[in-house]
Coordinates of C-alpha atoms in Angstrom, one line a residue:
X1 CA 6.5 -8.7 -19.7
X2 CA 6.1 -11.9 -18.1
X3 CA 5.7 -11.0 -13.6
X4 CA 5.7 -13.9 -11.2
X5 CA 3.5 -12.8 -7.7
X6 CA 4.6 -15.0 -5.1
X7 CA 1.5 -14.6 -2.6
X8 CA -2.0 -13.7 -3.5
X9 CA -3.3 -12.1 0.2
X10 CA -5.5 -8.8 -0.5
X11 CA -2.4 -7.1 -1.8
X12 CA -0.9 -9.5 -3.4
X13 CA -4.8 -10.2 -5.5
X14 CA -5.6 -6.6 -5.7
X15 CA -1.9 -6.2 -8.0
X16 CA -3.0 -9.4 -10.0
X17 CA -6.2 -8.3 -10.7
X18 CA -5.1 -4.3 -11.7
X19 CA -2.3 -5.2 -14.5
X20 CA -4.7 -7.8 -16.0
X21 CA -7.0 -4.9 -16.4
X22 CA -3.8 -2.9 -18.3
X23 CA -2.7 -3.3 -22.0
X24 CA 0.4 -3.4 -21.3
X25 CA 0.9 -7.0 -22.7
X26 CA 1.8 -8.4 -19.3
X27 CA 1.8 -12.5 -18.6
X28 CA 0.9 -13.0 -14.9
X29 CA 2.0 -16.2 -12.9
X30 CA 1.5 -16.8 -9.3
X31 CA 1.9 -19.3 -6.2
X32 CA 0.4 -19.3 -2.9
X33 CA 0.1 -22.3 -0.5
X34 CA -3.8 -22.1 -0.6
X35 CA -5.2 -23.5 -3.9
X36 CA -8.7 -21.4 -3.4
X37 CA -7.1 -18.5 -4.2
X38 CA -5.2 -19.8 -7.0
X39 CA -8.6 -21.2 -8.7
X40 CA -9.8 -17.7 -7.8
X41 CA -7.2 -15.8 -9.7
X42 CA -7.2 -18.0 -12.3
X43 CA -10.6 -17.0 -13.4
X44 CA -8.6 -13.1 -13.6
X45 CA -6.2 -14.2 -16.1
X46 CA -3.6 -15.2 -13.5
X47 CA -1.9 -18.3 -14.1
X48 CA -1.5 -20.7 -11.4
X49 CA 2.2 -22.2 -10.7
X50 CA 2.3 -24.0 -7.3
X51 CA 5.3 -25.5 -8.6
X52 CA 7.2 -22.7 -9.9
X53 CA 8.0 -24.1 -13.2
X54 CA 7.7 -20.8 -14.9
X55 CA 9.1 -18.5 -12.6
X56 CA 13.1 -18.9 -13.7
X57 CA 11.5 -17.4 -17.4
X58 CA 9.9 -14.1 -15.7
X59 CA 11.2 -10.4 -15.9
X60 CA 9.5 -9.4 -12.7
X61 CA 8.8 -11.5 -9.3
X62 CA 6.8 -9.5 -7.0
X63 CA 6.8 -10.7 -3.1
X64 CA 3.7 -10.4 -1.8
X65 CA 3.6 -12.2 1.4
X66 CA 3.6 -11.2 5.3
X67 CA 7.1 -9.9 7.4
X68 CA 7.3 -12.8 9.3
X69 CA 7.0 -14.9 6.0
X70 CA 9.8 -13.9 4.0
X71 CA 12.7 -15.9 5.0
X72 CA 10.4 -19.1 4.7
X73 CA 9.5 -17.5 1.4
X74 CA 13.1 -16.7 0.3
X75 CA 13.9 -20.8 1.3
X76 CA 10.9 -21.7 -1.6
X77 CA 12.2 -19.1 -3.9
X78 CA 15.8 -18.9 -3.3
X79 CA 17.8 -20.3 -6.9
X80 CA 14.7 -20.4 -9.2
X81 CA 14.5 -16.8 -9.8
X82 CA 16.8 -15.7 -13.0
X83 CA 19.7 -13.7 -12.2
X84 CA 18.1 -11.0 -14.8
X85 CA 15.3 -10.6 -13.2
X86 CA 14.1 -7.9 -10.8
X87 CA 12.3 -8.8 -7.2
X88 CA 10.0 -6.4 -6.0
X89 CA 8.9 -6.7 -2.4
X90 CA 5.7 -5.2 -0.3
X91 CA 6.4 -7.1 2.7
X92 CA 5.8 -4.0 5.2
X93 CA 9.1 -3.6 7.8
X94 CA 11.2 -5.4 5.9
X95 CA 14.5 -3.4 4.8
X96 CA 17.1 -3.8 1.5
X97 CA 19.6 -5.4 3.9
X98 CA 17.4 -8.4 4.7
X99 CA 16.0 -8.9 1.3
X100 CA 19.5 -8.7 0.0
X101 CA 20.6 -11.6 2.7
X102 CA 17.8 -13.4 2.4
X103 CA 17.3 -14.0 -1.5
X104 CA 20.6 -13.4 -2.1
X105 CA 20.0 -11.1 -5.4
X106 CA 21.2 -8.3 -6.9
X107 CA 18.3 -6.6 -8.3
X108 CA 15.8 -5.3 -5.9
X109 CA 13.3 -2.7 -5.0
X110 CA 11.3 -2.0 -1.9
X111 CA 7.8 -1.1 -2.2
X112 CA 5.5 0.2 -0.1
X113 CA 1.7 -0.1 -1.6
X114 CA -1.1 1.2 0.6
X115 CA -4.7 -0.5 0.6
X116 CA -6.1 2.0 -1.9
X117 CA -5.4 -0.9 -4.5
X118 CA -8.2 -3.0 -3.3
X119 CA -10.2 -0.1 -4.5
X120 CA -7.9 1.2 -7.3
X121 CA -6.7 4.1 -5.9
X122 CA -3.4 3.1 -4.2
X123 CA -0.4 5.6 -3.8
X124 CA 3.1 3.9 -2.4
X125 CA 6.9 4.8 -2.3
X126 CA 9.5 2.8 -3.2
X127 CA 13.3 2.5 -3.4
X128 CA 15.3 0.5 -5.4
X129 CA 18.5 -1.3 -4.3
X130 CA 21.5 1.4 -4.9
X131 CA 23.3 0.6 -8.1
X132 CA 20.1 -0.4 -10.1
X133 CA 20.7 0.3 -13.4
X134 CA 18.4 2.8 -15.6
X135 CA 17.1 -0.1 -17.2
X136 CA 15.5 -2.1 -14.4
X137 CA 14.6 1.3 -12.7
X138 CA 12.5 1.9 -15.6
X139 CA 11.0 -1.1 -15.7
X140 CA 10.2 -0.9 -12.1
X141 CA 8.1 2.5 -12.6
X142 CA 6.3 1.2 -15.8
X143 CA 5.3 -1.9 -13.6
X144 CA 4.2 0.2 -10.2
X145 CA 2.7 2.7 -12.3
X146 CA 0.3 0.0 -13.8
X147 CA -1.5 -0.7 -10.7
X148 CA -1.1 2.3 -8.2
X149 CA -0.1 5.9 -7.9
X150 CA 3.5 6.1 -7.0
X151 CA 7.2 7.7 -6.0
X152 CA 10.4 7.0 -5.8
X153 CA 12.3 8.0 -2.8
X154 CA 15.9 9.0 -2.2
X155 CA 16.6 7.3 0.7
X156 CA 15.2 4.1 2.4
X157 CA 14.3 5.7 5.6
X158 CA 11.8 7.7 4.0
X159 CA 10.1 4.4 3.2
X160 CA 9.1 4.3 7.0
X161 CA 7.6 8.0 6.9
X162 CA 5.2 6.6 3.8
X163 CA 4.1 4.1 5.7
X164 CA 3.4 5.8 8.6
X165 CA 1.1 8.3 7.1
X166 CA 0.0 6.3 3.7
X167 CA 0.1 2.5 5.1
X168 CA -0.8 3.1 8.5
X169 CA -3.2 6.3 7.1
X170 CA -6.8 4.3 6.3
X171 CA -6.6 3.1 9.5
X172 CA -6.7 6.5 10.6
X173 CA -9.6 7.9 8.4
X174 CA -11.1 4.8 10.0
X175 CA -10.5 5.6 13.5
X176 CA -11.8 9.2 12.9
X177 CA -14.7 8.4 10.9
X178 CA -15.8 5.8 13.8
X179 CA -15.3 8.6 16.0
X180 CA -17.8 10.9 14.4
X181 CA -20.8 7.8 14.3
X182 CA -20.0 7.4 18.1
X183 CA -20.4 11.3 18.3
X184 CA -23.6 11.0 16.0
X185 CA -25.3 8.3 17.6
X186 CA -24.8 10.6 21.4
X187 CA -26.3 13.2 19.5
X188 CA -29.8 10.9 19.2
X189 CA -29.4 9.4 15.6
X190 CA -30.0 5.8 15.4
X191 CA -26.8 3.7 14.2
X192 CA -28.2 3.3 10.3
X193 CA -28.4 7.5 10.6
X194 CA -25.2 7.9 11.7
X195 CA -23.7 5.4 9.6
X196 CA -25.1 7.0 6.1
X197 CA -23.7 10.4 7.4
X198 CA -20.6 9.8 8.0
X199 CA -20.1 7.7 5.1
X200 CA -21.4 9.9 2.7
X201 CA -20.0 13.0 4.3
X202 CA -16.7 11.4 4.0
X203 CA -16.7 9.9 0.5
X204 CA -17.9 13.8 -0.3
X205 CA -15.1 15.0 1.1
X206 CA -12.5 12.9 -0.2
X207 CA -13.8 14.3 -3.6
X208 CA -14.4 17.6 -2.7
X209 CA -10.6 17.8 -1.9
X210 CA -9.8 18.1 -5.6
X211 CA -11.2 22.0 -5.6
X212 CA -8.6 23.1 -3.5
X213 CA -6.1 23.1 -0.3
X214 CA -7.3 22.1 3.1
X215 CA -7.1 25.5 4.6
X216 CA -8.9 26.9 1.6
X217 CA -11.9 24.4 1.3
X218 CA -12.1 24.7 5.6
X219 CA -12.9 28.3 5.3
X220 CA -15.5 27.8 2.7
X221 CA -17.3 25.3 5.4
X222 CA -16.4 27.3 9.0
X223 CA -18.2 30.6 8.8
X224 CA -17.2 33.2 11.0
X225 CA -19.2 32.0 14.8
X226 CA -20.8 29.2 13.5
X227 CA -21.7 25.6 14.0
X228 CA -18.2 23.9 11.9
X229 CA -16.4 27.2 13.3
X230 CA -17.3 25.7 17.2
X231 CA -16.2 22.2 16.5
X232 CA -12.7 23.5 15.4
X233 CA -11.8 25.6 18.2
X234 CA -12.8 22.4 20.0
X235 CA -10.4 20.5 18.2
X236 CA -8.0 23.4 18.7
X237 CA -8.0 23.1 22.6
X238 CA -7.7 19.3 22.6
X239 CA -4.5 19.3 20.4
X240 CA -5.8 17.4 17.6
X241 CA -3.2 18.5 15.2
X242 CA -0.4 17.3 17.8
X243 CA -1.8 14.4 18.9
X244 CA -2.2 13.2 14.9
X245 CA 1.6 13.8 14.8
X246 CA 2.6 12.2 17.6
X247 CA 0.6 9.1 16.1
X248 CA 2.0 9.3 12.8
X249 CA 5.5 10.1 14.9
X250 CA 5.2 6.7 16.8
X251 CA 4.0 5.0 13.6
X252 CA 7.0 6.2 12.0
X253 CA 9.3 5.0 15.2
X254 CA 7.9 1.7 15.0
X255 CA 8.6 1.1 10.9
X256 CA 11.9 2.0 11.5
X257 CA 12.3 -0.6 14.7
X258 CA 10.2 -3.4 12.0
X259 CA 13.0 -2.4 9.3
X260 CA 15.9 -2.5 11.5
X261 CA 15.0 -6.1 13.1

């Protein structure tokens, strides 16, 4: 499979640098306006095109830029990508409708990657143009599933609730763990402390997840009157469980304003 990645940002690198690590017999192309990073990727396998001479001859053309970059991008691209061939997108806010107007091609899905991959443990959504055929579907899944964990959803809307709780979601484990270090450090631990706990206590937990559901592996922690059981009736009186849906809520408000122009 030959797959053209217009764009080599984080995501854009982190896909690159996943299906070269696959035996799936895939040929990688790309283009991006900074020759560094084309060097870069070229040590991975990647070969560099900055002037798009092999791009008409892929099956796949992923673009991997910013929002505000794809019509500029679509300009650049716009007549050298085969009519066979299927354009997959990441660009975050950007709908179907636009892509459609913009490149001005019939075969297109919508994905929406989270930045897992830079670590290899990305999980998206995606949704492919309506009237796909089975063919190009297929070859869609076999290509996301190369390089991150993945679903396909039944309507584009629901592309705004993934990335209001999986794209917008590190940020939130981020925000939470930084949280817990400010908490630490008020406690009396010095900054280094409080950094390894809450690291460690985190990356514990993300694995310790796999033994069971969250209300399941809580009461194995919160003993009746004790120390974890205080903290969550704390949590209980500030409305932590509303207030993280009314985020996710207004994250999911402001996808659907990004994919709606």
């Amino acid at each position: 499979m030959k797959i053209f990645i217009f764009g080599l940002g984080n995501m854009g690198s982190a896909i690159a640098q996943s299906i070269l690590k696959q035996k799936g017999g895939f040929q990688v192309y790309a283009s991006d306006h900074n020759p560094n990073k084309l060097r870069t990727a070229g040590k991975w396998g990647v070969i560099p095109d900055l002037g798009l001479k092999h791009l008409k001859k892929c099956d796949l053309v992923v673009i991997a830029v910013k929002p505000q970059d794809i019509s500029g991008s679509a300009q650049i691209l716009k007549g050298k990508i085969s009519a066979r061939a299927l354009i997959i997108s990441i660009a975050a806010g950007v709908s179907l409708k636009v892509l459609i107007r913009v490149f001005r091609h019939s075969k297109i899905v919508r994905l929406m990657p989270n930045m897992g991959l830079l670590v290899g443990e990305g999980v998206g959504a995606w949704k492919a143009l309506s009237g796909l055929s089975f063919s190009d579907k297929a070859l869609a899944k076999k290509f996301i599933s190369s390089f991150t964990e993945n679903f396909e959803v039944k309507s584009e809307a629901l592309i705004d609730a993934v990335t209001a709780i999986s794209g917008s979601g590190p940020a939130y484990f981020f925000y939470f763990a930084q949280a817990l270090e400010d908490a630490a450090r008020s406690l009396g631990l010095t900054q280094s402390q409080a950094a390894m706990l809450v690291r460690s206590t985190f990356f514990a937990s993300a694995k310790l997840q796999l033994f069971g559901d969250y209300g399941q592996l809580i009461k194995k922690i919160a003993s009746k009157k004790g120390t974890t059981e205080a903290a969550l009736q704390e949590f209980k009186k500030s409305g932590f469980k509303s207030s993280v849906k009314k985020a996710a809520s207004a994250a999911y408000k402001r996808a659907k304003e990004l994919s709606h122009g």
